PDB file of C-alpha atoms in Angstrom:
ATOM      1  CA  MET A 962      18.291   2.087  12.830  1.00 58.00           C
ATOM      2  CA  ALA A 963      16.704   0.419   9.818  1.00 86.00           C
ATOM      3  CA  LEU A 964      16.471   2.349   6.553  1.00 86.00           C
ATOM      4  CA  TRP A 965      12.658   2.128   6.787  1.00 86.00           C
ATOM      5  CA  ASP A 966      12.803   4.133  10.018  1.00 89.00           C
ATOM      6  CA  LYS A 967      15.473   6.551   8.765  1.00 91.00           C
ATOM      7  CA  LEU A 968      13.242   7.413   5.809  1.00 93.00           C
ATOM      8  CA  GLY A 969      10.234   7.978   8.093  1.00 95.00           C
ATOM      9  CA  MET A 970       8.205   5.461   6.107  1.00 95.00           C
ATOM     10  CA  ASP A 971       5.428   5.054   8.673  1.00 95.00           C
ATOM     11  CA  ASP A 972       4.755   8.806   8.641  1.00 96.00           C
ATOM     12  CA  LYS A 973       4.937   8.947   4.835  1.00 97.00           C
ATOM     13  CA  LEU A 974       2.478   6.065   4.440  1.00 97.00           C
ATOM     14  CA  VAL A 975       0.052   7.602   6.933  1.00 96.00           C
ATOM     15  CA  LYS A 976       0.244  10.908   5.018  1.00 97.00           C
ATOM     16  CA  VAL A 977      -0.437   9.141   1.697  1.00 97.00           C
ATOM     17  CA  LEU A 978      -3.351   7.161   3.132  1.00 96.00           C
ATOM     18  CA  LYS A 979      -4.897  10.301   4.672  1.00 94.00           C
ATOM     19  CA  GLU A 980      -4.965  11.879   1.203  1.00 93.00           C
ATOM     20  CA  ILE A 981      -6.963   9.015  -0.347  1.00 89.00           C
ATOM     21  CA  PRO A 982     -10.635  10.030  -0.148  1.00 82.00           C
ATOM     22  CA  PRO A 983     -13.460   7.602   0.616  1.00 76.00           C
ATOM     23  CA  GLY A 984     -15.935   6.936  -2.153  1.00 76.00           C
ATOM     24  CA  PRO A 985     -18.822   9.431  -2.476  1.00 78.00           C
ATOM     25  CA  GLU A 986     -21.310   7.014  -0.884  1.00 76.00           C
ATOM     26  CA  ALA A 987     -18.896   5.383   1.574  1.00 73.00           C
ATOM     27  CA  GLU A 988     -17.979   7.990   4.188  1.00 71.00           C
ATOM     28  CA  ASP A 989     -19.689   5.950   6.922  1.00 76.00           C
ATOM     29  CA  PHE A 990     -17.392   3.003   6.190  1.00 81.00           C
ATOM     30  CA  GLY A 991     -14.255   4.819   7.328  1.00 82.00           C
ATOM     31  CA  PRO A 992     -11.043   5.282   5.375  1.00 87.00           C
ATOM     32  CA  ALA A 993     -10.864   3.677   1.941  1.00 87.00           C
ATOM     33  CA  PHE A 994      -8.911   0.462   1.429  1.00 91.00           C
ATOM     34  CA  VAL A 995      -6.236   0.355  -1.288  1.00 92.00           C
ATOM     35  CA  THR A 996      -4.118  -2.457  -2.664  1.00 88.00           C
ATOM     36  CA  ILE A 997      -0.379  -2.546  -2.036  1.00 88.00           C
ATOM     37  CA  HIS A 998       0.062  -1.643  -5.721  1.00 85.00           C
ATOM     38  CA  GLN A 999      -2.136   1.463  -5.401  1.00 89.00           C
ATOM     39  CA  LEU A1000      -0.308   2.487  -2.235  1.00 93.00           C
ATOM     40  CA  ALA A1001       3.063   2.048  -3.946  1.00 91.00           C
ATOM     41  CA  VAL A1002       1.979   4.250  -6.876  1.00 89.00           C
ATOM     42  CA  GLU A1003       0.706   6.988  -4.557  1.00 93.00           C
ATOM     43  CA  LEU A1004       3.835   6.829  -2.380  1.00 95.00           C
ATOM     44  CA  ASP A1005       6.101   6.950  -5.432  1.00 92.00           C
ATOM     45  CA  GLN A1006       4.274   9.995  -6.826  1.00 92.00           C
ATOM     46  CA  ARG A1007       4.434  11.930  -3.560  1.00 95.00           C
ATOM     47  CA  PHE A1008       7.865  10.776  -2.363  1.00 96.00           C
ATOM     48  CA  PRO A1009       9.959   9.683  -5.392  1.00 93.00           C
ATOM     49  CA  GLU A1010      13.137   9.937  -3.321  1.00 94.00           C
ATOM     50  CA  VAL A1011      12.053   6.903  -1.269  1.00 94.00           C
ATOM     51  CA  ARG A1012      12.458   4.440  -4.130  1.00 90.00           C
ATOM     52  CA  ARG A1013      15.828   5.960  -5.039  1.00 90.00           C
ATOM     53  CA  GLN A1014      17.075   5.736  -1.450  1.00 92.00           C
ATOM     54  CA  LEU A1015      15.810   2.172  -1.080  1.00 89.00           C
ATOM     55  CA  ASP A1016      17.475   1.392  -4.431  1.00 86.00           C
ATOM     56  CA  VAL A1017      14.567  -0.705  -5.689  1.00 86.00           C
ATOM     57  CA  PRO A1018      12.547  -0.704  -8.912  1.00 83.00           C
ATOM     58  CA  PHE A1019       8.799  -0.158  -8.710  1.00 79.00           C
ATOM     59  CA  GLY A1020       7.999  -3.862  -9.127  1.00 72.00           C
ATOM     60  CA  GLY A1021      10.266  -6.875  -8.803  1.00 58.00           C
ATOM     61  CA  GLY A1022      10.438  -8.073 -12.389  1.00 55.00           C
ATOM     62  CA  ALA A1023      12.706 -10.808 -13.698  1.00 48.00           C
ATOM     63  CA  SER A1024      16.043  -9.158 -12.967  1.00 48.00           C
ATOM     64  CA  ARG A1025      15.436  -8.294  -9.292  1.00 50.00           C
ATOM     65  CA  HIS A1026      13.822 -10.272  -6.540  1.00 55.00           C
ATOM     66  CA  SER A1027      11.841  -7.433  -5.022  1.00 74.00           C
ATOM     67  CA  GLY A1028      10.708  -3.930  -5.732  1.00 85.00           C
ATOM     68  CA  LEU A1029       8.820  -1.189  -3.926  1.00 88.00           C
ATOM     69  CA  VAL A1030       5.520  -3.093  -4.116  1.00 86.00           C
ATOM     70  CA  GLU A1031       6.976  -6.228  -2.538  1.00 86.00           C
ATOM     71  CA  LEU A1032       8.921  -4.255   0.073  1.00 89.00           C
ATOM     72  CA  LEU A1033       5.818  -2.333   1.153  1.00 91.00           C
ATOM     73  CA  GLY A1034       3.827  -5.549   1.393  1.00 88.00           C
ATOM     74  CA  LYS A1035       6.427  -7.326   3.506  1.00 90.00           C
ATOM     75  CA  GLU A1036       7.137  -4.396   5.834  1.00 92.00           C
ATOM     76  CA  LEU A1037       3.474  -3.532   6.376  1.00 93.00           C
ATOM     77  CA  VAL A1038       2.463  -7.126   7.097  1.00 91.00           C
ATOM     78  CA  ASP A1039       5.351  -7.456   9.579  1.00 93.00           C
ATOM     79  CA  LYS A1040       4.493  -4.188  11.344  1.00 94.00           C
ATOM     80  CA  ILE A1041       0.746  -4.871  11.476  1.00 94.00           C
ATOM     81  CA  LYS A1042       1.396  -8.321  12.982  1.00 93.00           C
ATOM     82  CA  ARG A1043       3.984  -6.975  15.438  1.00 95.00           C
ATOM     83  CA  TYR A1044       2.119  -3.880  16.669  1.00 94.00           C
ATOM     84  CA  GLY A1045      -1.518  -4.865  16.116  1.00 93.00           C
ATOM     85  CA  ASP A1046      -4.081  -2.202  16.999  1.00 92.00           C
ATOM     86  CA  VAL A1047      -1.362   0.250  18.042  1.00 94.00           C
ATOM     87  CA  TYR A1048      -0.078   0.530  14.460  1.00 95.00           C
ATOM     88  CA  PRO A1049      -1.951   3.282  12.534  1.00 96.00           C
ATOM     89  CA  ILE A1050      -2.415   1.105   9.423  1.00 96.00           C
ATOM     90  CA  GLU A1051      -4.580  -1.999   9.141  1.00 95.00           C
ATOM     91  CA  ALA A1052      -4.998  -4.727   6.556  1.00 93.00           C
ATOM     92  CA  ALA A1053      -7.753  -6.929   5.168  1.00 91.00           C
ATOM     93  CA  GLN A1054      -7.960  -9.326   2.245  1.00 88.00           C
ATOM     94  CA  LEU A1055      -9.983  -9.292  -0.940  1.00 85.00           C
ATOM     95  CA  SER A1056     -10.923 -12.914  -1.563  1.00 83.00           C
ATOM     96  CA  SER A1057      -9.965 -14.562  -4.832  1.00 79.00           C
ATOM     97  CA  VAL A1058     -13.226 -16.580  -4.873  1.00 83.00           C
ATOM     98  CA  ARG A1059     -14.709 -16.204  -8.373  1.00 78.00           C
ATOM     99  CA  PHE A1060     -12.150 -13.507  -8.965  1.00 74.00           C
ATOM    100  CA  ARG A1061     -10.887 -13.514 -12.509  1.00 70.00           C
ATOM    101  CA  GLU A1062      -8.907 -10.377 -13.103  1.00 71.00           C
ATOM    102  CA  LEU A1063      -7.991  -7.021 -11.636  1.00 73.00           C
ATOM    103  CA  ARG A1064      -6.076  -4.384 -13.536  1.00 72.00           C
ATOM    104  CA  LEU A1065      -4.587  -1.344 -11.890  1.00 74.00           C
ATOM    105  CA  ARG A1066      -3.261   1.518 -13.952  1.00 73.00           C
ATOM    106  CA  GLY A1067       0.211   2.484 -12.844  1.00 68.00           C
ATOM    107  CA  PRO A1068       2.645   5.183 -13.886  1.00 68.00           C
ATOM    108  CA  GLY A1069       2.603   5.676 -17.642  1.00 72.00           C
ATOM    109  CA  GLY A1070      -0.688   3.796 -17.948  1.00 71.00           C
ATOM    110  CA  ARG A1071       0.884   0.343 -17.714  1.00 70.00           C
ATOM    111  CA  ASP A1072      -0.943  -2.496 -15.975  1.00 68.00           C
ATOM    112  CA  LEU A1073       0.389  -3.385 -12.542  1.00 67.00           C
ATOM    113  CA  VAL A1074      -1.701  -6.455 -11.765  1.00 62.00           C
ATOM    114  CA  GLY A1075      -3.352  -8.826 -14.169  1.00 56.00           C
ATOM    115  CA  ALA A1076      -5.072 -12.084 -13.344  1.00 54.00           C
ATOM    116  CA  SER A1077      -4.866 -13.069  -9.704  1.00 60.00           C
ATOM    117  CA  ARG A1078      -5.334 -16.513  -8.207  1.00 64.00           C
ATOM    118  CA  THR A1079      -4.541 -15.390  -4.679  1.00 70.00           C
ATOM    119  CA  ASP A1080      -6.248 -13.134  -2.195  1.00 72.00           C
ATOM    120  CA  LEU A1081      -5.153  -9.508  -2.450  1.00 79.00           C
ATOM    121  CA  PRO A1082      -4.105  -7.634   0.678  1.00 84.00           C
ATOM    122  CA  LEU A1083      -5.919  -4.347   1.214  1.00 90.00           C
ATOM    123  CA  ILE A1084      -4.474  -1.534   3.326  1.00 93.00           C
ATOM    124  CA  ARG A1085      -6.011   1.516   5.010  1.00 94.00           C
ATOM    125  CA  LEU A1086      -5.648   3.842   7.965  1.00 94.00           C
ATOM    126  CA  ARG A1087      -7.221   2.520  11.125  1.00 90.00           C
ATOM    127  CA  ALA A1088     -10.591   4.216  11.526  1.00 78.00           C
ATOM    128  CA  LYS A1089      -9.383   6.114  14.610  1.00 67.00           C
ATOM    129  CA  ASP A1090      -6.621   7.702  12.490  1.00 46.00           C
ATOM    130  CA  LYS A1091      -8.806   9.016   9.683  1.00 46.00           C
ATOM    131  CA  PRO A1092      -8.576  12.700   8.710  1.00 50.00           C
ATOM    132  CA  GLY A1093     -10.313  15.036  11.120  1.00 51.00           C
ATOM    133  CA  ASP A1094      -9.784  12.880  14.220  1.00 48.00           C
TER     134      ASP A1094
END
């Protein structure tokens, strides 16, 4: 059994995503989308033991090839492609067209993402799995 499964990551991510409210004027649009970085911050705040057990830093950085952000991105993309509509989490992309900069505030107020020249993956619960269903 993979460590991802041993840690119950799918259930943890669904729990985190259920706790992210839609915007005040966006309830009709279904669950809110978040970036992988936002999801990693929320997961790390609710389940700090996950990062310790995975033995990864928050972000990759120069000394390590991957961190929690990169691991979440890779695993979620793989699972969404493999399981399709059966998987409770879906993805979309925010286009980089005319996109100059996005800054996300992470733990301690530090920036997680600066300028981006690539599309950003966005993650959310599938609409059928939103709270109250």
